[in-house]
Amino acid sequence: MVTDNYTASDYAWLDMKTNSLDIIIGPIENYEDKLFNARASYEAYVLIKDKVWSKRLAKYVSMLPQLQQGLPVEAKYKKEKPGTDSELNAYDVIYYAGDCNAGSKTIAVNLPNDEIIQQKKGTRRSQLKNAMKAKFDKILIPIAKELIDKDQQQYINFDAFFANVMFHEVAHGLGIKKQLPAKALLKRLCKSNTHGLKKEKLMFWAFTW
């Protein structure tokens, strides 16, 4: 945090595989920068790994190469290979601070955001299960009772909600990161349009699965 260079710590963080307690601190999301989507806001999380649920999710990480090749786009758009050291885990979040504690609470994070690290090593997709369950119970269910036909409400369940969020995070690692032919990173080219375009891509792929 003193040097504003997080590369070494990002790699070290990804190398930790057996820890039950996870702490995330740093400038992470750039949603508040409406000009270029470049300046990130500081935030912090303290997480406790749910090892039972994490074991259930492990199989999806091994499927990343196949999911990349199965994208419904031309071959040139899926030449990049997702990082091979990625993780997909479930956690209970016990502390939020900074940007992630402003307004609605984050229910999943996919980090690091550095595209170079994502390609070379991968990411850790952290599903914040207890925060998801709270939103499911307190927000989704009341809305569903108003909008969904009573005969269909029996099909509304937390596992489906969790899976939808999870595949949204899985989709972060798919597609291309660089302009074709491979030159500049897409995020730097799209600037203020980056966030909107990325979210549209993720929602399409998550619902497709």
Short mmCIF file of C-alpha atoms in Angstrom, two decimals:
data_model
loop_
_atom_site.label_atom_id
_atom_site.label_comp_id
_atom_site.label_asym_id
_atom_site.label_seq_id
_atom_site.Cartn_x
_atom_site.Cartn_y
_atom_site.Cartn_z
CA MET A 1 0.00 0.00 0.00
CA VAL A 2 2.99 2.31 0.50
CA THR A 3 4.34 1.83 -3.04
CA ASP A 4 0.97 1.30 -4.80
CA ASN A 5 2.48 -1.79 -6.45
CA TYR A 6 0.44 -4.89 -5.68
CA THR A 7 1.84 -7.38 -8.19
CA ALA A 8 3.99 -9.38 -5.76
CA SER A 9 1.27 -9.52 -3.11
CA ASP A 10 -1.35 -10.55 -5.71
CA TYR A 11 0.80 -13.51 -6.76
CA ALA A 12 1.50 -14.44 -3.11
CA TRP A 13 -2.21 -14.22 -2.30
CA LEU A 14 -3.09 -16.58 -5.15
CA ASP A 15 -0.45 -19.04 -3.91
CA MET A 16 -2.25 -19.43 -0.56
CA LYS A 17 -4.47 -22.48 -0.95
CA THR A 18 -5.07 -24.02 2.47
CA ASN A 19 -5.87 -20.97 4.61
CA SER A 20 -9.24 -20.86 6.37
CA LEU A 21 -9.09 -17.11 7.03
CA ASP A 22 -8.77 -14.74 4.07
CA ILE A 23 -8.15 -10.99 4.22
CA ILE A 24 -8.45 -8.68 1.21
CA ILE A 25 -7.24 -5.06 1.45
CA GLY A 26 -6.50 -2.62 -1.35
CA PRO A 27 -7.75 -0.50 -4.23
CA ILE A 28 -10.07 -2.92 -6.01
CA GLU A 29 -13.13 -1.66 -7.89
CA ASN A 30 -13.20 1.40 -10.16
CA TYR A 31 -16.97 1.92 -10.39
CA GLU A 32 -16.70 5.38 -8.83
CA ASP A 33 -14.41 6.64 -11.61
CA LYS A 34 -17.01 7.68 -14.17
CA LEU A 35 -14.43 9.33 -16.46
CA PHE A 36 -12.01 6.54 -17.40
CA ASN A 37 -12.87 3.59 -15.10
CA ALA A 38 -9.22 3.66 -14.04
CA ARG A 39 -8.93 4.94 -10.46
CA ALA A 40 -9.89 2.28 -7.93
CA SER A 41 -11.39 2.74 -4.46
CA TYR A 42 -9.94 1.14 -1.33
CA GLU A 43 -11.87 -1.56 0.45
CA ALA A 44 -11.34 -4.49 2.80
CA TYR A 45 -12.90 -7.87 3.55
CA VAL A 46 -12.34 -10.49 6.24
CA LEU A 47 -13.56 -13.91 5.08
CA ILE A 48 -13.85 -17.40 6.58
CA LYS A 49 -13.74 -20.23 4.05
CA ASP A 50 -16.62 -22.69 3.92
CA LYS A 51 -14.57 -25.78 3.03
CA VAL A 52 -17.58 -28.01 2.38
CA TRP A 53 -19.13 -25.66 -0.16
CA SER A 54 -15.72 -24.83 -1.66
CA LYS A 55 -15.14 -28.52 -2.36
CA ARG A 56 -18.45 -28.64 -4.23
CA LEU A 57 -17.33 -25.74 -6.45
CA ALA A 58 -13.83 -27.01 -7.30
CA LYS A 59 -14.97 -28.93 -10.38
CA TYR A 60 -16.02 -25.76 -12.18
CA VAL A 61 -12.47 -24.34 -12.17
CA SER A 62 -11.18 -27.37 -14.05
CA MET A 63 -13.84 -26.69 -16.67
CA LEU A 64 -12.56 -23.19 -17.54
CA PRO A 65 -10.62 -24.24 -20.68
CA GLN A 66 -13.64 -26.13 -22.02
CA LEU A 67 -15.97 -23.23 -21.22
CA GLN A 68 -13.63 -20.88 -23.08
CA GLN A 69 -13.64 -23.13 -26.14
CA GLY A 70 -17.41 -23.51 -25.95
CA LEU A 71 -18.14 -19.77 -26.19
CA PRO A 72 -20.58 -19.00 -29.04
CA VAL A 73 -18.12 -16.75 -30.89
CA GLU A 74 -15.54 -17.04 -33.66
CA ALA A 75 -12.37 -18.97 -32.84
CA LYS A 76 -10.21 -15.82 -32.86
CA TYR A 77 -12.14 -14.48 -29.85
CA LYS A 78 -11.32 -17.48 -27.64
CA LYS A 79 -7.63 -18.04 -28.35
CA GLU A 80 -6.56 -16.71 -24.97
CA LYS A 81 -6.35 -19.37 -22.26
CA PRO A 82 -7.75 -18.71 -18.76
CA GLY A 83 -5.15 -18.83 -15.96
CA THR A 84 -4.52 -22.40 -14.87
CA ASP A 85 -4.13 -21.65 -11.15
CA SER A 86 -7.60 -20.23 -10.57
CA GLU A 87 -9.82 -20.99 -7.57
CA LEU A 88 -13.53 -20.94 -6.87
CA ASN A 89 -14.39 -20.89 -3.16
CA ALA A 90 -17.29 -20.14 -0.84
CA TYR A 91 -16.83 -17.93 2.21
CA ASP A 92 -18.73 -16.30 5.03
CA VAL A 93 -17.86 -12.61 5.15
CA ILE A 94 -17.49 -11.24 8.69
CA TYR A 95 -16.19 -7.73 7.93
CA TYR A 96 -16.61 -5.11 5.21
CA ALA A 97 -14.82 -1.75 5.07
CA GLY A 98 -14.34 1.02 2.55
CA ASP A 99 -15.97 0.99 -0.87
CA CYS A 100 -17.54 -2.47 -0.48
CA ASN A 101 -19.31 -1.23 2.67
CA ALA A 102 -20.88 1.76 0.92
CA GLY A 103 -24.48 1.05 0.01
CA SER A 104 -25.37 -2.51 -0.97
CA LYS A 105 -22.99 -5.24 0.17
CA THR A 106 -20.84 -7.17 -2.29
CA ILE A 107 -21.84 -10.84 -2.61
CA ALA A 108 -18.91 -12.10 -4.73
CA VAL A 109 -15.47 -10.92 -5.81
CA ASN A 110 -13.15 -12.11 -8.58
CA LEU A 111 -9.57 -10.99 -7.95
CA PRO A 112 -6.95 -9.84 -8.80
CA ASN A 113 -8.28 -7.37 -11.37
CA ASP A 114 -4.88 -7.14 -13.10
CA GLU A 115 -5.42 -8.69 -16.56
CA ILE A 116 -1.77 -9.75 -16.87
CA ILE A 117 -1.95 -11.73 -13.62
CA GLN A 118 -5.29 -13.19 -14.69
CA GLN A 119 -3.71 -14.56 -17.87
CA LYS A 120 -0.47 -15.79 -16.32
CA LYS A 121 -1.84 -17.25 -13.09
CA GLY A 122 -5.61 -16.93 -12.81
CA THR A 123 -7.98 -15.48 -10.22
CA ARG A 124 -9.71 -16.39 -6.99
CA ARG A 125 -13.47 -16.24 -7.32
CA SER A 126 -14.80 -15.72 -3.81
CA GLN A 127 -18.51 -16.37 -3.30
CA LEU A 128 -19.71 -14.65 -0.11
CA LYS A 129 -22.34 -17.19 0.85
CA ASN A 130 -23.79 -15.62 3.99
CA ALA A 131 -24.17 -12.23 2.28
CA MET A 132 -25.85 -13.95 -0.68
CA LYS A 133 -28.24 -15.78 1.66
CA ALA A 134 -29.19 -12.53 3.38
CA LYS A 135 -29.97 -10.85 0.05
CA PHE A 136 -31.88 -13.93 -1.11
CA ASP A 137 -34.02 -14.02 2.04
CA LYS A 138 -34.55 -10.29 2.55
CA ILE A 139 -34.69 -8.97 -1.04
CA LEU A 140 -35.20 -11.67 -3.68
CA ILE A 141 -37.90 -13.68 -1.88
CA PRO A 142 -40.16 -10.67 -1.08
CA ILE A 143 -39.87 -9.46 -4.69
CA ALA A 144 -40.54 -12.96 -6.04
CA LYS A 145 -43.71 -13.24 -3.94
CA GLU A 146 -45.03 -10.12 -5.64
CA LEU A 147 -43.94 -10.86 -9.22
CA ILE A 148 -43.80 -14.64 -9.68
CA ASP A 149 -46.91 -16.76 -10.14
CA LYS A 150 -47.68 -18.76 -7.00
CA ASP A 151 -47.49 -22.03 -8.91
CA GLN A 152 -43.90 -21.20 -9.91
CA GLN A 153 -42.64 -20.01 -6.51
CA GLN A 154 -41.79 -23.57 -5.45
CA TYR A 155 -38.88 -23.45 -7.90
CA ILE A 156 -37.24 -20.44 -6.26
CA ASN A 157 -34.34 -21.65 -4.12
CA PHE A 158 -31.02 -20.42 -2.79
CA ASP A 159 -28.89 -22.97 -4.67
CA ALA A 160 -30.14 -21.60 -8.00
CA PHE A 161 -29.46 -18.02 -6.90
CA PHE A 162 -25.97 -19.01 -5.72
CA ALA A 163 -25.27 -20.78 -9.03
CA ASN A 164 -26.33 -17.74 -11.06
CA VAL A 165 -23.95 -15.48 -9.11
CA MET A 166 -21.20 -18.09 -9.33
CA PHE A 167 -21.38 -18.43 -13.10
CA HIS A 168 -21.37 -14.65 -13.39
CA GLU A 169 -18.01 -14.72 -11.58
CA VAL A 170 -16.75 -17.66 -13.66
CA ALA A 171 -17.49 -15.65 -16.81
CA HIS A 172 -15.08 -12.93 -15.65
CA GLY A 173 -12.21 -15.19 -16.71
CA LEU A 174 -13.55 -15.99 -20.17
CA GLY A 175 -13.29 -14.22 -23.50
CA ILE A 176 -10.41 -11.99 -24.57
CA LYS A 177 -8.47 -9.40 -22.60
CA LYS A 178 -6.62 -7.79 -25.49
CA GLN A 179 -7.55 -6.02 -28.72
CA LEU A 180 -7.22 -8.17 -31.85
CA PRO A 181 -4.60 -8.55 -33.12
CA ALA A 182 -3.24 -8.76 -29.54
CA LYS A 183 -2.16 -5.25 -28.64
CA ALA A 184 -3.57 -3.03 -25.92
CA LEU A 185 -5.70 -4.30 -23.05
CA LEU A 186 -9.40 -3.86 -23.81
CA LYS A 187 -10.04 -2.17 -20.46
CA ARG A 188 -7.67 0.64 -21.38
CA LEU A 189 -9.27 1.09 -24.79
CA CYS A 190 -12.90 1.06 -23.62
CA LYS A 191 -12.31 3.47 -20.69
CA SER A 192 -15.65 4.63 -19.28
CA ASN A 193 -17.55 1.99 -21.30
CA THR A 194 -15.61 -0.91 -19.75
CA HIS A 195 -17.89 -1.62 -16.81
CA GLY A 196 -21.15 -1.60 -18.78
CA LEU A 197 -19.81 -3.78 -21.59
CA LYS A 198 -18.28 -6.26 -19.16
CA LYS A 199 -21.46 -6.64 -17.11
CA GLU A 200 -23.56 -7.21 -20.24
CA LYS A 201 -21.13 -9.95 -21.31
CA LEU A 202 -21.24 -11.61 -17.90
CA MET A 203 -25.03 -11.59 -17.62
CA PHE A 204 -25.42 -13.08 -21.10
CA TRP A 205 -22.98 -15.93 -20.42
CA ALA A 206 -24.33 -16.64 -16.93
CA PHE A 207 -27.89 -16.99 -18.21
CA THR A 208 -26.69 -19.04 -21.20
CA TRP A 209 -25.23 -21.65 -18.83
#
